[in-house]
Amino acid sequence: MLMDLDYLQALMGGTLAETPADSYRDIWVIAETRQSRLAQVTRELLGRARELADLLGVHVATVLIGHNTSGLAGEAVAHGSDVVYILDDALLADYRTETYVKPLASLIEEKKPEIVIMGATARGRDLAPRLATRLKTGLISECVALDVDETERLLLGTRPTYGGMLLTTVACPKARPQMATALPGCFHALPPDHNREGTVEDIAVSVTEADIVGRFEPTQAAQPKMSVTDAPVIVAGGRGIAGSEGFTQLEELAMLLGGTVAASHSAVEFGWAPREHMVDITANHVHPDLYIAVGISGAFPHRMATRGTRCLVAINTDARAPIFRQADYGIIGDWREVIPELIHAVKEAKTQ
Ligand SMILES: Cc1cc2nc3c(=O)[nH]c(=O)nc-3n(C[C@H](O)[C@H](O)[C@H](O)COP(=O)(O)OP(=O)(O)OC[C@H]3O[C@@H](n4cnc5c(N)ncnc54)[C@H](O)[C@@H]3O)c2cc1C
């Protein structure tokens, strides 16, 4: 199904700015950083942006907005960017909607990128719609695939609808830039090429204290955990775990295997695991070497989000559960018996 954002907006009584598309060029990725590196989702988006830019014959630009992030320009170029715009200011050190939207909107209005993409992360989900509204353009949110119609120079964003039961491809034919957010784990980052060359441009930023409406109070920093989209090993629990206590055991196994714990949509909805751990078509898409699905039935939205797994092990009491059709190895049994045995076996193997 192809949806036209201009048509939808007209139905709702609003209008998108109709702009001469010819004056817009290049694909931009609004970067996020994690622990002094480009976030994995940014590297993935750069990889896809590079492929799409080559189809359209345009450049890829990365926007590094924050404080003291200019050192990441080389990483952005190595991952496929031709140009890096640096917006640096001490007031941009912490993400705040108002201080980020203003300079980004000004830069986009000045440079006129054809396509602007960012991760459908907590920050991207807040920033992208505000930016799109400011620019009077459409936003294709939470895409799992990004393509282009080379003839019409249209961005085609495919996104799950009706809780992931239907995939819809959406385009924004008239307004520019065309904007999209994409879910983490949907694209592959290119292997870094440190011989690539790109240009770096410092952009003057004019945010002031007066632009800041909300303020953060510093609290005890949480120990950063491995994100589910980066983890080589994932131990994921579903509704069959029947409570948050069981996740402590899954976490122990995950730690022993050098990985992280994750959860199905249901387990997160029940409050047994945090939302950033969710593996689902509408959340994180994962590509681990090993994925142990515990008490997870293998419903379609979960299957789609784990397609990139190299080896899937399923533990389930129901021999007819669909997860066994997807699994490389299956254990029919109660996790309460299987997981302690696995923990014991891994500990023993580690001492040998
Ligand atoms: C509140 C809520 C909101 C939702 N919203 C959405 C949505 O927006 N979009 C969407 O796509 N989906 C949604 N879903 C559905 C959800 O995505 C799927 O149902 C989910 O992926 C399936 O989760 P699951 O496999 O953990 O649970 P289930 O499908 O219930 O599977 C549980 C599995 O655990 C096994 N099991 C039970 N006990 C044990 C045991 N002791 N040991 C081992 N195995 C055991 C069972 O045999 C079963 O196969 C929602 C669900 C809920 C509850």
Tab-separated table of C-alpha atoms and ligand atoms in Angstrom:
chain	number	residue	atom	x	y	z
A	1	MET	CA	0.000	0.000	0.000
A	2	LEU	CA	1.476	3.409	-0.968
A	3	MET	CA	0.381	6.412	1.062
A	4	ASP	CA	0.832	10.028	0.040
A	5	LEU	CA	1.579	12.288	3.025
A	6	ASP	CA	0.445	15.419	1.150
A	7	TYR	CA	-2.949	13.829	0.533
A	8	LEU	CA	-3.289	12.705	4.164
A	9	GLN	CA	-2.368	16.164	5.411
A	10	ALA	CA	-4.961	17.754	3.114
A	11	LEU	CA	-7.601	15.343	4.459
A	12	MET	CA	-6.782	16.545	7.980
A	13	GLY	CA	-7.161	20.172	6.926
A	14	GLY	CA	-3.464	21.061	7.067
A	15	THR	CA	-1.043	21.954	4.318
A	16	LEU	CA	2.545	21.068	3.691
A	17	ALA	CA	4.757	23.665	2.081
A	18	GLU	CA	4.983	23.010	-1.649
A	19	THR	CA	8.554	23.729	-2.587
A	20	PRO	CA	10.421	23.553	-5.914
A	21	ALA	CA	12.038	20.135	-5.531
A	22	ASP	CA	14.858	20.981	-7.966
A	23	SER	CA	16.533	23.332	-5.490
A	24	TYR	CA	16.918	20.503	-2.926
A	25	ARG	CA	19.893	18.104	-3.069
A	26	ASP	CA	21.733	15.556	-0.908
A	27	ILE	CA	20.797	13.138	1.849
A	28	TRP	CA	21.421	14.140	5.451
A	29	VAL	CA	21.752	11.947	8.503
A	30	ILE	CA	21.214	13.664	11.859
A	31	ALA	CA	23.752	11.837	14.018
A	32	GLU	CA	23.493	10.556	17.564
A	33	THR	CA	26.466	9.649	19.704
A	34	ARG	CA	26.984	6.971	22.359
A	35	GLN	CA	30.031	6.809	24.599
A	36	SER	CA	32.201	9.010	22.349
A	37	ARG	CA	31.279	7.138	19.156
A	38	LEU	CA	28.607	7.478	16.519
A	39	ALA	CA	25.566	5.527	17.693
A	40	GLN	CA	25.067	2.206	15.926
A	41	VAL	CA	21.783	3.454	14.410
A	42	THR	CA	23.638	6.455	12.931
A	43	ARG	CA	26.232	4.177	11.336
A	44	GLU	CA	23.418	2.028	9.930
A	45	LEU	CA	21.641	5.077	8.509
A	46	LEU	CA	24.872	6.334	6.946
A	47	GLY	CA	25.233	2.972	5.209
A	48	ARG	CA	21.727	3.173	3.751
A	49	ALA	CA	22.063	6.890	2.947
A	50	ARG	CA	25.241	6.112	0.971
A	51	GLU	CA	23.408	3.504	-1.127
A	52	LEU	CA	20.447	5.813	-1.785
A	53	ALA	CA	22.692	8.811	-2.538
A	54	ASP	CA	24.591	6.768	-5.124
A	55	LEU	CA	21.269	5.922	-6.806
A	56	LEU	CA	20.271	9.605	-6.875
A	57	GLY	CA	23.769	10.880	-7.724
A	58	VAL	CA	23.994	13.162	-4.673
A	59	HIS	CA	26.161	13.559	-1.567
A	60	VAL	CA	25.633	12.240	1.951
A	61	ALA	CA	26.017	14.734	4.785
A	62	THR	CA	26.146	14.027	8.511
A	63	VAL	CA	25.001	16.607	11.025
A	64	LEU	CA	26.884	16.365	14.323
A	65	ILE	CA	24.971	18.469	16.816
A	66	GLY	CA	26.076	18.634	20.448
A	67	HIS	CA	29.196	19.652	22.317
A	68	ASN	CA	32.735	18.409	21.638
A	69	THR	CA	31.571	15.982	18.947
A	70	SER	CA	33.781	17.281	16.115
A	71	GLY	CA	36.202	14.389	16.733
A	72	LEU	CA	33.566	12.060	15.260
A	73	ALA	CA	33.656	13.703	11.818
A	74	GLY	CA	36.278	11.203	10.601
A	75	GLU	CA	34.116	8.282	11.715
A	76	ALA	CA	31.149	9.736	9.806
A	77	VAL	CA	33.245	10.065	6.634
A	78	ALA	CA	34.639	6.539	7.049
A	79	HIS	CA	31.058	5.240	7.235
A	80	GLY	CA	29.949	6.903	4.001
A	81	SER	CA	29.515	10.638	4.555
A	82	ASP	CA	30.906	13.176	2.048
A	83	VAL	CA	30.247	16.247	4.179
A	84	VAL	CA	30.024	16.743	7.945
A	85	TYR	CA	28.304	19.772	9.440
A	86	ILE	CA	29.315	20.500	13.025
A	87	LEU	CA	26.961	22.424	15.282
A	88	ASP	CA	28.866	22.778	18.535
A	89	ASP	CA	27.905	24.728	21.614
A	90	ALA	CA	28.077	24.089	25.349
A	91	LEU	CA	24.299	24.661	25.466
A	92	LEU	CA	23.861	21.712	23.086
A	93	ALA	CA	25.703	19.266	25.382
A	94	ASP	CA	22.380	17.801	26.585
A	95	TYR	CA	19.565	17.115	24.137
A	96	ARG	CA	16.693	19.562	24.506
A	97	THR	CA	13.998	19.860	21.884
A	98	GLU	CA	13.991	23.631	21.681
A	99	THR	CA	17.764	24.130	21.450
A	100	TYR	CA	18.170	21.408	18.801
A	101	VAL	CA	15.196	22.269	16.566
A	102	LYS	CA	16.154	25.917	16.104
A	103	PRO	CA	19.698	25.536	14.665
A	104	LEU	CA	18.805	22.389	12.715
A	105	ALA	CA	15.803	24.075	11.076
A	106	SER	CA	17.955	27.102	10.138
A	107	LEU	CA	20.661	24.904	8.628
A	108	ILE	CA	18.151	22.827	6.653
A	109	GLU	CA	16.433	25.968	5.355
A	110	GLU	CA	19.799	27.343	4.263
A	111	LYS	CA	21.371	24.227	2.692
A	112	LYS	CA	18.180	22.573	1.395
A	113	PRO	CA	18.815	18.823	1.685
A	114	GLU	CA	16.497	16.651	-0.391
A	115	ILE	CA	16.157	13.966	2.310
A	116	VAL	CA	16.755	14.121	6.086
A	117	ILE	CA	16.826	10.912	8.136
A	118	MET	CA	17.492	10.058	11.775
A	119	GLY	CA	17.069	7.126	14.141
A	120	ALA	CA	13.653	6.320	15.606
A	121	THR	CA	15.263	6.490	19.040
A	122	ALA	CA	13.907	8.321	22.082
A	123	ARG	CA	15.634	11.465	20.791
A	124	GLY	CA	14.689	10.992	17.141
A	125	ARG	CA	11.043	10.371	18.015
A	126	ASP	CA	10.979	13.712	19.828
A	127	LEU	CA	13.118	15.749	17.456
A	128	ALA	CA	11.920	14.617	14.016
A	129	PRO	CA	8.227	15.594	14.272
A	130	ARG	CA	9.080	18.994	15.792
A	131	LEU	CA	11.594	19.642	13.038
A	132	ALA	CA	9.189	18.508	10.312
A	133	THR	CA	6.477	20.786	11.694
A	134	ARG	CA	8.888	23.733	11.824
A	135	LEU	CA	9.907	23.054	8.205
A	136	LYS	CA	6.281	22.508	7.108
A	137	THR	CA	7.143	19.152	5.622
A	138	GLY	CA	5.995	15.562	6.136
A	139	LEU	CA	7.634	12.883	8.267
A	140	ILE	CA	7.631	9.147	7.561
A	141	SER	CA	8.197	7.790	11.046
A	142	GLU	CA	9.622	4.492	12.339
A	143	CYS	CA	10.559	3.026	8.966
A	144	VAL	CA	11.914	-0.501	8.586
A	145	ALA	CA	12.980	0.100	4.960
A	146	LEU	CA	14.049	3.189	3.017
A	147	ASP	CA	14.154	3.299	-0.780
A	148	VAL	CA	14.027	5.922	-3.494
A	149	ASP	CA	12.064	6.318	-6.696
A	150	GLU	CA	14.922	7.553	-8.862
A	151	THR	CA	12.690	9.037	-11.580
A	152	GLU	CA	10.486	11.072	-9.252
A	153	ARG	CA	13.324	11.546	-6.707
A	154	LEU	CA	10.961	10.358	-3.988
A	155	LEU	CA	11.927	8.863	-0.651
A	156	LEU	CA	9.836	5.732	-0.032
A	157	GLY	CA	9.623	4.837	3.652
A	158	THR	CA	8.135	1.470	4.593
A	159	ARG	CA	6.734	1.300	8.107
A	160	PRO	CA	4.704	-1.141	10.182
A	161	THR	CA	1.066	-0.214	10.761
A	162	TYR	CA	-1.718	-1.853	12.785
A	163	GLY	CA	0.804	-3.082	15.364
A	164	GLY	CA	3.078	-4.530	12.703
A	165	MET	CA	0.450	-6.617	10.899
A	166	LEU	CA	0.670	-4.473	7.751
A	167	LEU	CA	3.607	-2.760	6.076
A	168	THR	CA	2.817	0.558	4.395
A	169	THR	CA	5.069	2.479	2.022
A	170	VAL	CA	4.708	6.223	2.450
A	171	ALA	CA	5.949	9.082	0.256
A	172	CYS	CA	5.914	12.857	0.570
A	173	PRO	CA	5.729	13.988	-3.074
A	174	LYS	CA	5.561	17.773	-2.794
A	175	ALA	CA	7.066	19.208	0.384
A	176	ARG	CA	10.828	19.302	0.902
A	177	PRO	CA	12.926	18.076	2.556
A	178	GLN	CA	11.538	14.556	2.691
A	179	MET	CA	12.008	13.348	6.260
A	180	ALA	CA	12.034	9.914	7.877
A	181	THR	CA	13.027	8.167	11.075
A	182	ALA	CA	14.167	4.536	10.915
A	183	LEU	CA	14.136	1.854	13.592
A	184	PRO	CA	17.496	0.654	14.941
A	185	GLY	CA	18.806	-2.540	13.397
A	186	CYS	CA	17.058	-2.300	10.012
A	187	PHE	CA	20.133	-1.477	7.906
A	188	HIS	CA	23.760	-2.556	7.801
A	189	ALA	CA	26.534	-0.103	8.552
A	190	LEU	CA	29.233	-0.078	5.878
A	191	PRO	CA	32.636	-1.369	6.962
A	192	PRO	CA	34.596	1.805	7.841
A	193	ASP	CA	36.871	3.020	5.031
A	194	HIS	CA	39.488	5.239	6.659
A	195	ASN	CA	40.842	6.285	3.248
A	196	ARG	CA	37.584	8.049	2.299
A	197	GLU	CA	37.796	11.819	2.141
A	198	GLY	CA	35.143	14.303	3.129
A	199	THR	CA	34.746	17.950	4.004
A	200	VAL	CA	33.970	19.278	7.459
A	201	GLU	CA	32.128	22.558	7.958
A	202	ASP	CA	31.686	24.316	11.291
A	203	ILE	CA	28.290	25.969	11.524
A	204	ALA	CA	27.797	29.000	13.763
A	205	VAL	CA	25.133	28.293	16.380
A	206	SER	CA	23.151	31.048	18.045
A	207	VAL	CA	21.315	29.325	20.895
A	208	THR	CA	21.124	31.218	24.158
A	209	GLU	CA	20.098	30.427	27.729
A	210	ALA	CA	16.792	32.128	26.904
A	211	ASP	CA	16.034	29.347	24.374
A	212	ILE	CA	16.072	26.741	27.144
A	213	VAL	CA	12.631	26.116	28.590
A	214	GLY	CA	13.180	22.806	30.445
A	215	ARG	CA	16.262	21.935	32.493
A	216	PHE	CA	17.758	18.620	33.556
A	217	GLU	CA	18.683	18.018	37.172
A	218	PRO	CA	21.834	15.881	37.366
A	219	THR	CA	21.183	12.477	38.951
A	220	GLN	CA	23.320	9.422	39.601
A	221	ALA	CA	24.342	8.264	36.119
A	222	ALA	CA	23.057	4.789	35.311
A	223	GLN	CA	25.698	2.278	34.299
A	224	PRO	CA	25.411	2.075	30.493
A	225	LYS	CA	24.350	-1.407	29.372
A	226	MET	CA	24.958	-2.981	25.997
A	227	SER	CA	22.169	-2.027	23.619
A	228	VAL	CA	20.161	-4.887	22.121
A	229	THR	CA	21.048	-3.730	18.605
A	230	ASP	CA	24.800	-3.954	19.359
A	231	ALA	CA	24.844	-7.154	21.427
A	232	PRO	CA	26.468	-10.275	19.927
A	233	VAL	CA	24.408	-12.468	22.273
A	234	ILE	CA	20.826	-11.835	23.372
A	235	VAL	CA	18.793	-13.783	25.912
A	236	ALA	CA	15.194	-12.658	25.374
A	237	GLY	CA	12.197	-13.390	27.555
A	238	GLY	CA	8.536	-13.417	26.616
A	239	ARG	CA	5.159	-13.785	28.226
A	240	GLY	CA	6.116	-17.330	29.296
A	241	ILE	CA	8.553	-15.845	31.847
A	242	ALA	CA	5.470	-14.711	33.796
A	243	GLY	CA	7.067	-11.901	35.805
A	244	SER	CA	10.058	-9.618	36.201
A	245	GLU	CA	11.828	-12.007	38.632
A	246	GLY	CA	12.540	-14.467	35.823
A	247	PHE	CA	14.388	-11.754	33.914
A	248	THR	CA	17.056	-11.717	36.648
A	249	GLN	CA	17.973	-15.276	35.660
A	250	LEU	CA	17.919	-14.414	31.956
A	251	GLU	CA	20.220	-11.473	32.688
A	252	GLU	CA	22.635	-13.747	34.558
A	253	LEU	CA	22.832	-16.079	31.564
A	254	ALA	CA	23.218	-13.134	29.173
A	255	MET	CA	26.098	-11.690	31.238
A	256	LEU	CA	27.864	-15.066	31.361
A	257	LEU	CA	27.620	-15.272	27.565
A	258	GLY	CA	28.888	-11.703	27.083
A	259	GLY	CA	25.558	-10.366	25.901
A	260	THR	CA	22.455	-8.598	27.064
A	261	VAL	CA	18.879	-9.346	27.992
A	262	ALA	CA	15.895	-8.442	25.788
A	263	ALA	CA	12.128	-8.891	25.872
A	264	SER	CA	9.171	-9.504	23.584
A	265	HIS	CA	6.490	-6.856	23.072
A	266	SER	CA	4.227	-8.599	25.594
A	267	ALA	CA	6.905	-8.813	28.294
A	268	VAL	CA	7.580	-5.078	27.964
A	269	GLU	CA	3.863	-4.226	27.967
A	270	PHE	CA	3.507	-6.186	31.221
A	271	GLY	CA	6.299	-4.055	32.708
A	272	TRP	CA	8.777	-6.902	33.199
A	273	ALA	CA	11.507	-5.268	31.129
A	274	PRO	CA	12.269	-1.702	29.992
A	275	ARG	CA	11.045	-0.497	26.608
A	276	GLU	CA	14.578	-0.068	25.201
A	277	HIS	CA	14.989	-3.858	25.544
A	278	MET	CA	11.988	-4.612	23.327
A	279	VAL	CA	12.577	-6.771	20.245
A	280	ASP	CA	9.613	-6.313	17.931
A	281	ILE	CA	8.877	-5.088	14.410
A	282	THR	CA	7.797	-1.761	15.918
A	283	ALA	CA	10.888	-1.430	18.161
A	284	ASN	CA	14.426	-2.855	17.870
A	285	HIS	CA	15.508	-5.124	15.007
A	286	VAL	CA	18.457	-7.273	16.064
A	287	HIS	CA	21.332	-9.132	14.352
A	288	PRO	CA	23.143	-11.095	17.087
A	289	ASP	CA	25.301	-14.156	16.574
A	290	LEU	CA	23.183	-15.962	19.160
A	291	TYR	CA	19.582	-15.247	20.218
A	292	ILE	CA	18.038	-17.378	22.951
A	293	ALA	CA	14.244	-16.945	22.899
A	294	VAL	CA	12.794	-18.013	26.240
A	295	GLY	CA	9.015	-18.327	26.672
A	296	ILE	CA	8.437	-16.509	23.371
A	297	SER	CA	5.886	-17.962	20.937
A	298	GLY	CA	7.444	-16.540	17.746
A	299	ALA	CA	4.612	-14.249	16.613
A	300	PHE	CA	5.060	-12.437	13.270
A	301	PRO	CA	6.220	-9.063	14.741
A	302	HIS	CA	8.899	-10.838	16.783
A	303	ARG	CA	9.966	-13.014	13.855
A	304	MET	CA	10.451	-9.950	11.626
A	305	ALA	CA	12.603	-8.218	14.244
A	306	THR	CA	14.899	-11.251	14.671
A	307	ARG	CA	15.370	-12.133	10.976
A	308	GLY	CA	19.029	-11.087	11.095
A	309	THR	CA	19.932	-13.559	13.870
A	310	ARG	CA	22.701	-16.017	12.961
A	311	CYS	CA	21.702	-18.737	15.412
A	312	LEU	CA	18.370	-18.842	17.238
A	313	VAL	CA	17.761	-21.175	20.174
A	314	ALA	CA	14.164	-21.495	21.397
A	315	ILE	CA	13.115	-22.679	24.848
A	316	ASN	CA	9.379	-23.296	25.089
A	317	THR	CA	7.027	-25.733	26.797
A	318	ASP	CA	4.802	-25.959	23.706
A	319	ALA	CA	6.318	-28.163	20.996
A	320	ARG	CA	3.935	-26.588	18.449
A	321	ALA	CA	5.030	-22.988	19.175
A	322	PRO	CA	5.875	-21.181	15.881
A	323	ILE	CA	9.277	-20.151	17.287
A	324	PHE	CA	10.485	-23.723	16.704
A	325	ARG	CA	9.945	-23.278	12.941
A	326	GLN	CA	12.325	-20.310	13.034
A	327	ALA	CA	14.828	-21.817	15.496
A	328	ASP	CA	18.147	-23.469	14.659
A	329	TYR	CA	17.998	-25.365	17.959
A	330	GLY	CA	14.980	-26.011	20.151
A	331	ILE	CA	14.583	-27.087	23.755
A	332	ILE	CA	11.072	-28.211	24.677
A	333	GLY	CA	10.825	-27.538	28.379
A	334	ASP	CA	10.063	-25.170	31.225
A	335	TRP	CA	12.538	-22.280	31.391
A	336	ARG	CA	12.547	-22.589	35.206
A	337	GLU	CA	14.389	-25.890	34.756
A	338	VAL	CA	16.296	-25.173	31.544
A	339	ILE	CA	17.788	-21.753	32.381
A	340	PRO	CA	19.400	-22.779	35.727
A	341	GLU	CA	20.901	-25.793	33.970
A	342	LEU	CA	22.274	-23.603	31.187
A	343	ILE	CA	23.724	-21.139	33.731
A	344	HIS	CA	25.359	-24.035	35.564
A	345	ALA	CA	26.741	-25.500	32.324
A	346	VAL	CA	28.191	-22.164	31.134
A	347	LYS	CA	29.790	-21.532	34.543
A	348	GLU	CA	31.335	-24.998	34.498
A	349	ALA	CA	32.606	-24.547	30.955
A	350	LYS	CA	34.203	-21.243	31.978
A	351	THR	CA	36.138	-22.815	34.845
A	352	GLN	CA	37.651	-25.526	32.634
B	1	LIG	C1	-0.556	-5.385	26.203
B	1	LIG	C2	-0.061	-5.894	24.879
B	1	LIG	C3	0.104	-4.986	23.825
B	1	LIG	C4	0.540	-5.442	22.585
B	1	LIG	N1	0.715	-4.552	21.574
B	1	LIG	C5	1.171	-4.981	20.390
B	1	LIG	C6	1.435	-4.086	19.334
B	1	LIG	O1	1.221	-2.897	19.461
B	1	LIG	N2	1.940	-4.578	18.177
B	1	LIG	C7	2.189	-5.911	18.007
B	1	LIG	O2	2.646	-6.319	16.966
B	1	LIG	N3	1.929	-6.781	18.973
B	1	LIG	C8	1.442	-6.350	20.150
B	1	LIG	N4	1.208	-7.230	21.137
B	1	LIG	C9	1.367	-8.633	20.832
B	1	LIG	C10	2.796	-9.014	20.941
B	1	LIG	O3	3.627	-8.404	20.020
B	1	LIG	C11	2.929	-10.466	20.662
B	1	LIG	O4	1.907	-11.126	21.309
B	1	LIG	C12	4.231	-10.899	21.225
B	1	LIG	O5	5.264	-10.719	20.285
B	1	LIG	C13	4.167	-12.276	21.684
B	1	LIG	O6	4.873	-12.238	22.857
B	1	LIG	P1	5.348	-13.542	23.519
B	1	LIG	O7	5.912	-14.449	22.495
B	1	LIG	O8	6.215	-13.109	24.633
B	1	LIG	O9	4.005	-14.129	24.184
B	1	LIG	P2	3.030	-15.370	23.749
B	1	LIG	O10	2.729	-15.251	22.311
B	1	LIG	O11	1.951	-15.329	24.720
B	1	LIG	O12	3.985	-16.597	23.962
B	1	LIG	C14	4.412	-17.044	25.217
B	1	LIG	C15	5.097	-18.375	24.995
B	1	LIG	O13	5.671	-18.792	26.209
B	1	LIG	C16	5.560	-20.204	26.284
B	1	LIG	N5	5.671	-20.575	27.693
B	1	LIG	C17	4.737	-20.431	28.675
B	1	LIG	N6	5.236	-20.846	29.854
B	1	LIG	C18	6.505	-21.251	29.623
B	1	LIG	C19	7.528	-21.773	30.451
B	1	LIG	N7	7.357	-21.940	31.780
B	1	LIG	N8	8.716	-22.102	29.890
B	1	LIG	C20	8.915	-21.943	28.548
B	1	LIG	N9	7.970	-21.455	27.718
B	1	LIG	C21	6.778	-21.099	28.253
B	1	LIG	C22	4.217	-20.504	25.670
B	1	LIG	O14	4.150	-21.835	25.207
B	1	LIG	C23	4.153	-19.478	24.534
B	1	LIG	O15	4.627	-20.040	23.320
B	1	LIG	C24	0.794	-6.812	22.390
B	1	LIG	C25	0.638	-7.706	23.454
B	1	LIG	C26	0.230	-7.250	24.686
B	1	LIG	C27	0.076	-8.226	25.815
